[in-house]
PDB file of C-alpha atoms in Angstrom:
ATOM      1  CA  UNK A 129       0.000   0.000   0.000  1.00 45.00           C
ATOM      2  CA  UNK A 130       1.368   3.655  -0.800  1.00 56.00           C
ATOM      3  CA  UNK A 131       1.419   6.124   1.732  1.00 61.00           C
ATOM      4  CA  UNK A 132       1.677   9.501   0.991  1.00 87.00           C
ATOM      5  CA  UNK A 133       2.419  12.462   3.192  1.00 94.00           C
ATOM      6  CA  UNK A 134       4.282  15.557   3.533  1.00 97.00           C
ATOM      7  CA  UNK A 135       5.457  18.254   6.870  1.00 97.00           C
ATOM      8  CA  UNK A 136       8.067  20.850   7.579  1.00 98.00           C
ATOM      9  CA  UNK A 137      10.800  19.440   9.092  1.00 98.00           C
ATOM     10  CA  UNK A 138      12.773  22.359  11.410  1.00 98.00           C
ATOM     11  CA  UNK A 139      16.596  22.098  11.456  1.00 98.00           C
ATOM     12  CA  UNK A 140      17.401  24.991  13.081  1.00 97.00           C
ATOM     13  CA  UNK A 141      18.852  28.105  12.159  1.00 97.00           C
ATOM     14  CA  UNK A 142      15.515  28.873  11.276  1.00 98.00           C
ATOM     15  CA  UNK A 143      14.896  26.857   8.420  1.00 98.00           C
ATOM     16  CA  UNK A 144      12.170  24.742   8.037  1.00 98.00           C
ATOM     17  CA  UNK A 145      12.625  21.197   5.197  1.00 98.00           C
ATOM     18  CA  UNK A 146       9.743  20.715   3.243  1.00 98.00           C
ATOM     19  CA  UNK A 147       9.589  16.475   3.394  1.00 98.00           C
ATOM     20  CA  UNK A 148       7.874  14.302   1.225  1.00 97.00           C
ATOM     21  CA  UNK A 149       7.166  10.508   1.991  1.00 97.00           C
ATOM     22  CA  UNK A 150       5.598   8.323  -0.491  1.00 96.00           C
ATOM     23  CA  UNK A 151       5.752   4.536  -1.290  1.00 96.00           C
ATOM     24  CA  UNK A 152       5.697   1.441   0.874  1.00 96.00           C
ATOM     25  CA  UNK A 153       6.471   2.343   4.296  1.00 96.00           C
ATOM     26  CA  UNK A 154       7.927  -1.498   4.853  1.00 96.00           C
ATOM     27  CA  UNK A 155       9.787  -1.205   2.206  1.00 96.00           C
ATOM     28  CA  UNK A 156      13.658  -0.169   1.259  1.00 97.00           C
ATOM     29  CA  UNK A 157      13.930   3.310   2.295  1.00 98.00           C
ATOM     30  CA  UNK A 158      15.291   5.197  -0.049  1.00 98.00           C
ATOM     31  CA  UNK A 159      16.712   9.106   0.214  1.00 98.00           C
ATOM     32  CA  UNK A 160      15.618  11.112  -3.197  1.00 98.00           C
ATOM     33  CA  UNK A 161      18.343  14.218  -3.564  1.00 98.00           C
ATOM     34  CA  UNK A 162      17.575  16.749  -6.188  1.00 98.00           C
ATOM     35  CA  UNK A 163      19.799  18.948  -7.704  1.00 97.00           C
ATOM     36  CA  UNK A 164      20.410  22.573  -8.479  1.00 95.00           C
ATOM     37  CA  UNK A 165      21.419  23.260  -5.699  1.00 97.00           C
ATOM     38  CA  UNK A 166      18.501  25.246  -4.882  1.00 95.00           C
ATOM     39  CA  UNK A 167      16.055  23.317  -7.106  1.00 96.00           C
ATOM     40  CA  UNK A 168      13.914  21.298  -5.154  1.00 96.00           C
ATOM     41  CA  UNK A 169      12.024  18.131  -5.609  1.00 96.00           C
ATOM     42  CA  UNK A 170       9.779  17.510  -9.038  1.00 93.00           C
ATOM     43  CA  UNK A 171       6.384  15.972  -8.341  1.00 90.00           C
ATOM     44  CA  UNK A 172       7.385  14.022 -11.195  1.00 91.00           C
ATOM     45  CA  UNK A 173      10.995  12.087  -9.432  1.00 93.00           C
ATOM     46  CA  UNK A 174       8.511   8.780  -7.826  1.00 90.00           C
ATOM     47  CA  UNK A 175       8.001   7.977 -11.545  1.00 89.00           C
ATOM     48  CA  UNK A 176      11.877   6.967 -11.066  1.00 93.00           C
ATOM     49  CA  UNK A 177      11.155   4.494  -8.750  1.00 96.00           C
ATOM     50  CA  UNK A 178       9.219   1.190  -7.514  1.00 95.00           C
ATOM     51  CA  UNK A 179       6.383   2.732  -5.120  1.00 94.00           C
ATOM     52  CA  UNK A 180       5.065  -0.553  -4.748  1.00 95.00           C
ATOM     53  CA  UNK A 181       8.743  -2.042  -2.835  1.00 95.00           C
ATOM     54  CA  UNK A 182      10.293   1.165  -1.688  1.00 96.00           C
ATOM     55  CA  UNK A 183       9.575   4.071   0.642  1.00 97.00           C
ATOM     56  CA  UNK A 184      11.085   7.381  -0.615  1.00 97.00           C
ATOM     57  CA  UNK A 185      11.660  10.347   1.241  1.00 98.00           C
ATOM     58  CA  UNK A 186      12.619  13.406  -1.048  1.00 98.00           C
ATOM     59  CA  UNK A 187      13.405  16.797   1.209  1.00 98.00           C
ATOM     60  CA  UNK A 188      13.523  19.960  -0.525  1.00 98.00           C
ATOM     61  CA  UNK A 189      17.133  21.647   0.720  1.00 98.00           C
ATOM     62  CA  UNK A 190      17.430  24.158   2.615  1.00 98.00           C
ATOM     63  CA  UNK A 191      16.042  27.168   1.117  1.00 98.00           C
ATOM     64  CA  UNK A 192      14.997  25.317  -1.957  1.00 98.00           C
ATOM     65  CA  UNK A 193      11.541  24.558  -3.305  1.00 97.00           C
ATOM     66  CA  UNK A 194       9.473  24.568  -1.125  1.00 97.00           C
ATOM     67  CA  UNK A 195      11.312  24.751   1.849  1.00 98.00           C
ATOM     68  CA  UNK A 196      11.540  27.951   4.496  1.00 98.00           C
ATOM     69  CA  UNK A 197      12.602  30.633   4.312  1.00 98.00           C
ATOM     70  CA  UNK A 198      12.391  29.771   0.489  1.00 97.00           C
ATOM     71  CA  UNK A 199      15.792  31.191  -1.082  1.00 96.00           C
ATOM     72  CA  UNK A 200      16.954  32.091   2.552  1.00 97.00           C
ATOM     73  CA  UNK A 201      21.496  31.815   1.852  1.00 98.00           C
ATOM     74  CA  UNK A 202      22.215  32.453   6.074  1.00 98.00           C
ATOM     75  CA  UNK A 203      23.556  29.206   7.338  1.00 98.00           C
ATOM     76  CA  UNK A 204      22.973  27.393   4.329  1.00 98.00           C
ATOM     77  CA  UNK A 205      25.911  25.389   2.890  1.00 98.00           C
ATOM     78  CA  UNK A 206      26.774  21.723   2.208  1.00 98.00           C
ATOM     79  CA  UNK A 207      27.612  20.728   5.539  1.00 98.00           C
ATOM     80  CA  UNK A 208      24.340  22.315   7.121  1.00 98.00           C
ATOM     81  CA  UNK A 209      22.289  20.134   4.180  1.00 98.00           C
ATOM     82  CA  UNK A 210      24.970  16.833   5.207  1.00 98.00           C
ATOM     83  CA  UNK A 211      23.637  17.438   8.829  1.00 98.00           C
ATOM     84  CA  UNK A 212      20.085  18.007   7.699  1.00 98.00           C
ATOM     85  CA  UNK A 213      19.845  14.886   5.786  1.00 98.00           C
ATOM     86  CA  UNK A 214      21.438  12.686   9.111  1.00 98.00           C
ATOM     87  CA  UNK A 215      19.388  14.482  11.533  1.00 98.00           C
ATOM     88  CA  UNK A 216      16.406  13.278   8.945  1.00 98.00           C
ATOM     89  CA  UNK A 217      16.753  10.180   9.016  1.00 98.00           C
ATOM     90  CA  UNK A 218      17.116   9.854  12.519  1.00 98.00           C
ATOM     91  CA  UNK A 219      13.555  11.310  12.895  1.00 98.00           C
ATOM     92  CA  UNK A 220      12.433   8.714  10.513  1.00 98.00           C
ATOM     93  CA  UNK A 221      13.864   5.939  12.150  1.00 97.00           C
ATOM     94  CA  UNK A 222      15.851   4.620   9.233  1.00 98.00           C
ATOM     95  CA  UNK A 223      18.770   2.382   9.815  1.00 98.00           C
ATOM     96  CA  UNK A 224      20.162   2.604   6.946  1.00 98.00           C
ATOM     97  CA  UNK A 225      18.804   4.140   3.230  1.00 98.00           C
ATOM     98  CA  UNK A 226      19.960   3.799  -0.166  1.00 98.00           C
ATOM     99  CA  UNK A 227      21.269   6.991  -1.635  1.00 98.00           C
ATOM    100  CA  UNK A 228      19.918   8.530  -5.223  1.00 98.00           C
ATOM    101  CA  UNK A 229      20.278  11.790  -6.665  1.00 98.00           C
ATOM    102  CA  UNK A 230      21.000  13.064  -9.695  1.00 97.00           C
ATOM    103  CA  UNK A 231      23.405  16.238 -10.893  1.00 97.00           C
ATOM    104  CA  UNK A 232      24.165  18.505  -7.546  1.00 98.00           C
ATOM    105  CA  UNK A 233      21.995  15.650  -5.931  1.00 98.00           C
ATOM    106  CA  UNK A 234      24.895  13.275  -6.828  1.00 98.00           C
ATOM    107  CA  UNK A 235      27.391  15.409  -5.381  1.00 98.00           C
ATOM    108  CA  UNK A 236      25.849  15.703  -2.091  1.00 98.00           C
ATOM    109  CA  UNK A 237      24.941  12.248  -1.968  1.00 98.00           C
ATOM    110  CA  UNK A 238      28.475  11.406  -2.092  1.00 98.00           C
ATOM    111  CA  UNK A 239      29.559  14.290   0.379  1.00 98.00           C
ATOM    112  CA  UNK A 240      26.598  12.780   2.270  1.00 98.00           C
ATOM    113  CA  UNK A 241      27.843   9.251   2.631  1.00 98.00           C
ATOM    114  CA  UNK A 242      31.378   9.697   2.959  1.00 98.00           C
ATOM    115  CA  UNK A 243      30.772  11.713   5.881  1.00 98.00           C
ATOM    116  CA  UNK A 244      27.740   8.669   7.022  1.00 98.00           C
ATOM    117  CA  UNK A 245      28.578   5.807   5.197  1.00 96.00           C
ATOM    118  CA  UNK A 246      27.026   3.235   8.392  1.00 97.00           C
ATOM    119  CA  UNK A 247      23.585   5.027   7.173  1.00 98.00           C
ATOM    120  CA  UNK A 248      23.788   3.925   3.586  1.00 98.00           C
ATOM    121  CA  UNK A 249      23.885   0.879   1.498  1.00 97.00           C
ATOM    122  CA  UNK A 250      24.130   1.877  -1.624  1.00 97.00           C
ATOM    123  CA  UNK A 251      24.463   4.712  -3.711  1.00 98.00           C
ATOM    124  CA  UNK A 252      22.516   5.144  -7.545  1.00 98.00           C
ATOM    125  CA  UNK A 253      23.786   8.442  -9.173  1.00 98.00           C
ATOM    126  CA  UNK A 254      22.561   9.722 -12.556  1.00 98.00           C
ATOM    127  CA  UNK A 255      24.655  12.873 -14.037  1.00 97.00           C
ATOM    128  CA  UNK A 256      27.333  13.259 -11.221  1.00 98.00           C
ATOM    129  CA  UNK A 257      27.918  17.425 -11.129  1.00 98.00           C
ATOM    130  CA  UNK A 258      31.508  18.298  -9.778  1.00 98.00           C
ATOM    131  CA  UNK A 259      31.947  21.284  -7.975  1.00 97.00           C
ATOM    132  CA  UNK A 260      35.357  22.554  -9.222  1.00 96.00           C
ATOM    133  CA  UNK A 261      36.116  26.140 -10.612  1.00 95.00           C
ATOM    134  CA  UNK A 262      36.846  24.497 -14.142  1.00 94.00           C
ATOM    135  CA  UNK A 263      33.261  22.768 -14.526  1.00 94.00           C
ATOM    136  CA  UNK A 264      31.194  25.884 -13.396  1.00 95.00           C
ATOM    137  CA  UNK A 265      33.188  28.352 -15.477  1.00 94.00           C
ATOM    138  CA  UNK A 266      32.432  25.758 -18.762  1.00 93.00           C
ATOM    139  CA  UNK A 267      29.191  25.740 -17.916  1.00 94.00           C
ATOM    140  CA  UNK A 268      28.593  29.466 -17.778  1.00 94.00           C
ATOM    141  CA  UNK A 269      30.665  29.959 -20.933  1.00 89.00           C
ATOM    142  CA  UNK A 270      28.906  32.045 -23.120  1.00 81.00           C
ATOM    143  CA  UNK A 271      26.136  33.296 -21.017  1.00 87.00           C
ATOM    144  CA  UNK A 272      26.710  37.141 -21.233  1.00 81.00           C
ATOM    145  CA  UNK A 273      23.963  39.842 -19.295  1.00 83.00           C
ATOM    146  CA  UNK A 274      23.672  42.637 -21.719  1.00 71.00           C
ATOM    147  CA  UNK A 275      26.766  44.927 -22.135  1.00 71.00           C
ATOM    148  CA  UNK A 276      28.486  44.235 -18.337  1.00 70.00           C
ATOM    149  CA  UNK A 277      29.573  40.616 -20.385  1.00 71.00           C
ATOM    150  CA  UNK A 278      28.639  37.480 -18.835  1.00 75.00           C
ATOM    151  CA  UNK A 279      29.424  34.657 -16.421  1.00 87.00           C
ATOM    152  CA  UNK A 280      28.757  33.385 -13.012  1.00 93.00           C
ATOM    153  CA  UNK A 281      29.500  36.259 -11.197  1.00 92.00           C
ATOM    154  CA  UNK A 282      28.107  39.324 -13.117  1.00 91.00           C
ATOM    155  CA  UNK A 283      24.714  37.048 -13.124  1.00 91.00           C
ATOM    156  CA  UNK A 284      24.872  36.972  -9.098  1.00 93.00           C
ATOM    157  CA  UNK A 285      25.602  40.610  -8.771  1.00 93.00           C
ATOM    158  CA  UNK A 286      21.809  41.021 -10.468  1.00 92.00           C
ATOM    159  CA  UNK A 287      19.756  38.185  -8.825  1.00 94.00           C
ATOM    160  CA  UNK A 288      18.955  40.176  -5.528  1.00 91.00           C
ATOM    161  CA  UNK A 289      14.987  39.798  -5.640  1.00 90.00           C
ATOM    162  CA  UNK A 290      14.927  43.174  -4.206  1.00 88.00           C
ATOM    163  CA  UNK A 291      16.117  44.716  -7.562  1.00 88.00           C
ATOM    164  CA  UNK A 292      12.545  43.758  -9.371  1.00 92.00           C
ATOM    165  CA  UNK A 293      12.760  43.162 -13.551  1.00 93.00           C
ATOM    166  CA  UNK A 294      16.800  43.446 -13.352  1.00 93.00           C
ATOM    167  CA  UNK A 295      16.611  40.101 -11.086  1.00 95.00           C
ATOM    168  CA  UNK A 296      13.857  38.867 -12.877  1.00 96.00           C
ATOM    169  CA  UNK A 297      15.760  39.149 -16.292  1.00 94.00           C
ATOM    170  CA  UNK A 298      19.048  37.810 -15.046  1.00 94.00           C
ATOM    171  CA  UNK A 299      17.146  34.839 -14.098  1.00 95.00           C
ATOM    172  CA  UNK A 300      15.402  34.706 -17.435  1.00 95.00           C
ATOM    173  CA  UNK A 301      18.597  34.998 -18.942  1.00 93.00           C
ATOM    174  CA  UNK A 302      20.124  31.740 -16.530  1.00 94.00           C
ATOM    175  CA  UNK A 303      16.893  29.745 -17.264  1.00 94.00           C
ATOM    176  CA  UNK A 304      17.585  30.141 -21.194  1.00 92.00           C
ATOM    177  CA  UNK A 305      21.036  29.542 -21.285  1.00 92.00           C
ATOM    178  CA  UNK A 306      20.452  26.020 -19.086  1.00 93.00           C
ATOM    179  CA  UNK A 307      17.711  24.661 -21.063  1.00 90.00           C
ATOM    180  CA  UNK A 308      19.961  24.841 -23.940  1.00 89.00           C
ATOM    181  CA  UNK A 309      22.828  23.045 -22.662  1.00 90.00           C
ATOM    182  CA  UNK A 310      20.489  20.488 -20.869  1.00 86.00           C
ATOM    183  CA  UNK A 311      19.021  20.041 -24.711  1.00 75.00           C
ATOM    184  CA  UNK A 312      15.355  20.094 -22.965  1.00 69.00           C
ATOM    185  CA  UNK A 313      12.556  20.470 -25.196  1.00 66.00           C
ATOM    186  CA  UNK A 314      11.050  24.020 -26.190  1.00 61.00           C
ATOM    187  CA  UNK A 315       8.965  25.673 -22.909  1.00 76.00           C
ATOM    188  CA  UNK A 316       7.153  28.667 -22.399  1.00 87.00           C
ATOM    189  CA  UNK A 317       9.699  31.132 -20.262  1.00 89.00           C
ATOM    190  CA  UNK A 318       8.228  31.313 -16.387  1.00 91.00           C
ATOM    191  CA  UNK A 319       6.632  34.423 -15.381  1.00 93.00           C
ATOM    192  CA  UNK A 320       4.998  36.483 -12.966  1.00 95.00           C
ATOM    193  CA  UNK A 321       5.080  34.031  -9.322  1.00 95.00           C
ATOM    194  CA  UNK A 322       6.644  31.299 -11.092  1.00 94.00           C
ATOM    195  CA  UNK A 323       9.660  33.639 -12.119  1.00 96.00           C
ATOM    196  CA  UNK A 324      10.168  35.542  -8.950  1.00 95.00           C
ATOM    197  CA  UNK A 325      11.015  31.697  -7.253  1.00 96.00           C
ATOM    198  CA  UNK A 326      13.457  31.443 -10.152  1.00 96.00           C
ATOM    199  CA  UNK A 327      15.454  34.447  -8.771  1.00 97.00           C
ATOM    200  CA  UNK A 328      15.014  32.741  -5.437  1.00 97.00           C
ATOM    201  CA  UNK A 329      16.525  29.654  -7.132  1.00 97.00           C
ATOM    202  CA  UNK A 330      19.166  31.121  -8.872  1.00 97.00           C
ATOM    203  CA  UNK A 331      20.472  33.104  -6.194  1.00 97.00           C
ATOM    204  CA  UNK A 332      20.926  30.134  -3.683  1.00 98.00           C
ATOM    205  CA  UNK A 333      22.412  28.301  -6.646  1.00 98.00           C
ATOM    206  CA  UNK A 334      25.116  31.217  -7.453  1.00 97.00           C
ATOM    207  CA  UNK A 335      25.969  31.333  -3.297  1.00 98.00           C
ATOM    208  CA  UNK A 336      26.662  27.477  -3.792  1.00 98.00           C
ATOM    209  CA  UNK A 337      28.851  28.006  -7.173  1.00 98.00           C
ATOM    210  CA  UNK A 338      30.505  30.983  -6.531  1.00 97.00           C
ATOM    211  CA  UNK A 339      31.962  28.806  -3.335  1.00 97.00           C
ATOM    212  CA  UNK A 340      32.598  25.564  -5.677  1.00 98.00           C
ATOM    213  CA  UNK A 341      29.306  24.292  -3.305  1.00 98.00           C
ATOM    214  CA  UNK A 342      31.452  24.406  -0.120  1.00 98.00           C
ATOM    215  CA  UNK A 343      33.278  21.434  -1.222  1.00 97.00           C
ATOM    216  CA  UNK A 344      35.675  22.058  -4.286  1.00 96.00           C
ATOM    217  CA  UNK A 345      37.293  19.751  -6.219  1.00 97.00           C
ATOM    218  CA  UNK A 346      40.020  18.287  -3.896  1.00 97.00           C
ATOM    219  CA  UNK A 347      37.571  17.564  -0.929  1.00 97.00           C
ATOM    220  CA  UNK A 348      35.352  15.932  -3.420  1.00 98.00           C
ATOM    221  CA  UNK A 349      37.118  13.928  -4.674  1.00 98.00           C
ATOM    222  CA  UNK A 350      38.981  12.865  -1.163  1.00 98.00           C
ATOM    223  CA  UNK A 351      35.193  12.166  -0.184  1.00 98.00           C
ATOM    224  CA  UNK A 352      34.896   9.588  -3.411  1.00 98.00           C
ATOM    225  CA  UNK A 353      37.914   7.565  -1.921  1.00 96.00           C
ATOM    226  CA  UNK A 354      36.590   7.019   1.630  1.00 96.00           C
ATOM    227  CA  UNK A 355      33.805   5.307   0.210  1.00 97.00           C
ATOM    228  CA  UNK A 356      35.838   2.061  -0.795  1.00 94.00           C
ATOM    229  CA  UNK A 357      33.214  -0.884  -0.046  1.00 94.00           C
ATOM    230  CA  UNK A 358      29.976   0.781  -0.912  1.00 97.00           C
ATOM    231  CA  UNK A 359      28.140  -0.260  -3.958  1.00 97.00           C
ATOM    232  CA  UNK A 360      28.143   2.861  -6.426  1.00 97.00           C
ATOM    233  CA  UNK A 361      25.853   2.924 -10.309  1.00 97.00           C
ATOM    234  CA  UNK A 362      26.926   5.937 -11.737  1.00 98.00           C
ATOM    235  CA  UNK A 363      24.802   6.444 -14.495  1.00 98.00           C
ATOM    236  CA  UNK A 364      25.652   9.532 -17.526  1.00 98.00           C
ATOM    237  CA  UNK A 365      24.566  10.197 -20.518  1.00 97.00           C
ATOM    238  CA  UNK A 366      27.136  10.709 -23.482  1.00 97.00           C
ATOM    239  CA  UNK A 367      25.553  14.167 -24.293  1.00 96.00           C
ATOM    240  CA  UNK A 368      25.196  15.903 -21.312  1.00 96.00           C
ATOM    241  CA  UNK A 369      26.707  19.357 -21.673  1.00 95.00           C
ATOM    242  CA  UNK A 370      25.761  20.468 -18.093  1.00 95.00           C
ATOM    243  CA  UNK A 371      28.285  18.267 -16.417  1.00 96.00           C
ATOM    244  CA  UNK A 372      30.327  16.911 -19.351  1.00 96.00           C
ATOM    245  CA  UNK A 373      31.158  13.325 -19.361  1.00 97.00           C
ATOM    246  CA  UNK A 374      34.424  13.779 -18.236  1.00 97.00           C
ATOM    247  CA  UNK A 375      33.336  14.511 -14.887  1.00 97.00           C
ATOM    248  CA  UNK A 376      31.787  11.170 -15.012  1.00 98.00           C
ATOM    249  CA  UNK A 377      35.180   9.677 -15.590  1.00 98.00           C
ATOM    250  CA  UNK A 378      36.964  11.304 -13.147  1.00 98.00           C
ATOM    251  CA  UNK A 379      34.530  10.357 -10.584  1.00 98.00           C
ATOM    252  CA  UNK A 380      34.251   6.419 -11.793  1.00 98.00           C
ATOM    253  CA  UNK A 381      38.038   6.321 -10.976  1.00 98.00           C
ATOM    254  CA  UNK A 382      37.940   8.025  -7.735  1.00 97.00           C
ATOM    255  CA  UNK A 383      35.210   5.510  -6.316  1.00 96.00           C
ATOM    256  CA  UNK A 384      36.932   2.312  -5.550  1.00 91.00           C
ATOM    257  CA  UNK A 385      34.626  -0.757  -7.060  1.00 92.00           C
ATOM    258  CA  UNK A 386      32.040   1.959  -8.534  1.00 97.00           C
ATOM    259  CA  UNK A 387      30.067   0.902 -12.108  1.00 96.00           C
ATOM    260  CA  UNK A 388      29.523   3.687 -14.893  1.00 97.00           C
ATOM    261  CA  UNK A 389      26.605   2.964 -17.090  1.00 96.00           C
ATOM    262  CA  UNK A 390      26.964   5.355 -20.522  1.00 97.00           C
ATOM    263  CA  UNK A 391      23.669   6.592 -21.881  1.00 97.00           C
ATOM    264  CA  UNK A 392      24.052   6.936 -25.431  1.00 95.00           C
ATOM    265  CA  UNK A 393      21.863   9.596 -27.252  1.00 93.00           C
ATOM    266  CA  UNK A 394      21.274  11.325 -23.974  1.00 94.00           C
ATOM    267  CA  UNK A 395      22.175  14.927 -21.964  1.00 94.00           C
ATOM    268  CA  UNK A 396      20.949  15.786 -18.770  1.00 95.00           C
ATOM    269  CA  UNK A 397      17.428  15.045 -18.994  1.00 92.00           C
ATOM    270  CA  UNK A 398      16.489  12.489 -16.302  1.00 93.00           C
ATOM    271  CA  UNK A 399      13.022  11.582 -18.257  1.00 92.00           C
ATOM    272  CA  UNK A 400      14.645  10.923 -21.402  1.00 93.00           C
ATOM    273  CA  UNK A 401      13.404   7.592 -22.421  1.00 94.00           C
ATOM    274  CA  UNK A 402      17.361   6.412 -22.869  1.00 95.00           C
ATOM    275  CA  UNK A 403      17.975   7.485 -19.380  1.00 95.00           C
ATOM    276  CA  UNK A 404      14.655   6.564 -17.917  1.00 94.00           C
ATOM    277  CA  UNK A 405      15.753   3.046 -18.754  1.00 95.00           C
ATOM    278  CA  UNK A 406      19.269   2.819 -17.820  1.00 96.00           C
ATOM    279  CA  UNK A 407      18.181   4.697 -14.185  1.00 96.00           C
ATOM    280  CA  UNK A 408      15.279   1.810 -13.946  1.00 93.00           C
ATOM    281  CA  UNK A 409      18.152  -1.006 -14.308  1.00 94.00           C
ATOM    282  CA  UNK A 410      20.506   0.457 -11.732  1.00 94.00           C
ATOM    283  CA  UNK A 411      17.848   0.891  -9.426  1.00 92.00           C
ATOM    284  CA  UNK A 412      17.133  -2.916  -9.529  1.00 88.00           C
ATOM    285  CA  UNK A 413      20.796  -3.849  -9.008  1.00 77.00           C
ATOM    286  CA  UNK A 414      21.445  -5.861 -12.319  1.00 59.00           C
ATOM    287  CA  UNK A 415      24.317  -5.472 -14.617  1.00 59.00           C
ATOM    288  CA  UNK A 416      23.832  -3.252 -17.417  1.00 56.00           C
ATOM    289  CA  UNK A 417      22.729  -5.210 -20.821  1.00 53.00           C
ATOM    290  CA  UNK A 418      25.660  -5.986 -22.995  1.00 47.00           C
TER     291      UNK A 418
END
């Protein structure tokens, strides 16, 4: 039987996690980390998984989604969300959880269980992000904001919500230039409510990136070695432009025993039909077809 329900979780600090359990509640528990950072959970990430065998719990980060104070950057980095997600699953009563996330979710999740790896048996990862200046700046390449150029940090220097259509374009102007690398499919640009909570986004994202997400390349990867003995699917499509494959590489050699799954045809879209499959065999712990 599924069971569905949703709270606000308080953490301290003043921030409150919006939490989301669905599934079988005797079934495998299993954590659901989205990415961004600052995204927050779609209602569409239980069509990734078995409802029916597994109980999911997907929080929304701090400041993310729907979480309060939505946007809120004050004690808010990736060792706050590492605590967050521990002190969760205490509340919960969960031994022990497998760990999924995809993009930034598959960078925390690896932050997360190399700093709790007695709380997790296994990790799935789709589109591992890492949080080095060289990746972000790639990323950003080409993104200019009028005639003060482009890049990470002219974009920041506009996303304060308090400076009205100049935030609201500089997240227009983010939102356009991701969609294109991701390769997603032609939407209608967010307005009015729906665009003010993409400033929100965006700024919590550019406090994360501007600080290589509190992390940075050498302590990630020094987190990927401690994690010798626990099962790792990494899982990346060939295309993805967001976090290029050879991020994927890197991060398959710094896991000791982990298993890279290649996704060809695909970029960053989790629901891509290529991906959707590949993500559905990892999940059930078989090899990957020949």
């Amino acid at each position: 039987m599924s069971v569905d329900a949703c709270f606000l979780f308080p953490v301290g600090d003043g921030h409150r996690l919006w939490v989301e359990t669905c599934g079988n509640p005797a079934g495998e528990p299993v954590l659901v980390l989205h990415g961004g950072p600052g995204s927050g959970c779609s209602p569409r990430f239980s069509e990734l998984y078995d409802r029916a065998r597994q109980f999911l719990v997907l929080p929304d980060q701090r400041g993310a989604g729907r979480s309060e104070p939505a946007g809120e950057r004050g004690a808010n980095t990736t060792a706050y969300l590492i605590a967050d997600l521990e002190a969760l699953r205490l509340h919960l009563g969960v031994a022990r959880w497998r760990v999924t996330g995809g993009s930034w979710g598959a960078t925390l999740a690896i932050a997360y269980a190399a700093a709790h790896r007695d709380a997790v048996t296994d990790l799935v990862l789709r589109s591992v992000f890492v949080p080095g200046r060289r990746q972000i700046e790639r990323f950003f390449q080409g993104l200019r904001l009028g005639p003060e150029g482009g890049g990470l940090d002219v974009l920041a220097t506009h996303l304060d919500p308090a400076d009205g259509e100049s935030a609201r374009q500089a997240a227009l102007a983010w939102w356009r230039h991701e969609m294109s690398m991701a390769g997603a499919t032609a939407a209608a640009a967010p307005e009015g409510e729906a665009l003010d909570r993409l400033v929100l986004k965006y700024r919590l994202q550019a406090h994360y990136l501007q600080s290589e997400c509190f992390l940075g390349e050498a302590a990630f990867f020094a987190a990927c070695t401690r994690l010798a003995g626990v099962p790792v699917a990494l899982i990346h499509g060939r295309e993805d432009r967001v976090c290029p494959p050879d991020g994927a590489e890197a991060v398959h050699a710094a896991l000791p025993g982990s298993r890279l799954m290649w996704v060809q045809g695909c970029g960053h879209d989790p629901f891509h039909p290529a991906m959707l499959a590949a993500w559905r065999v990892a999940l059930s712990g078989l090899p990957p077809p020949a």
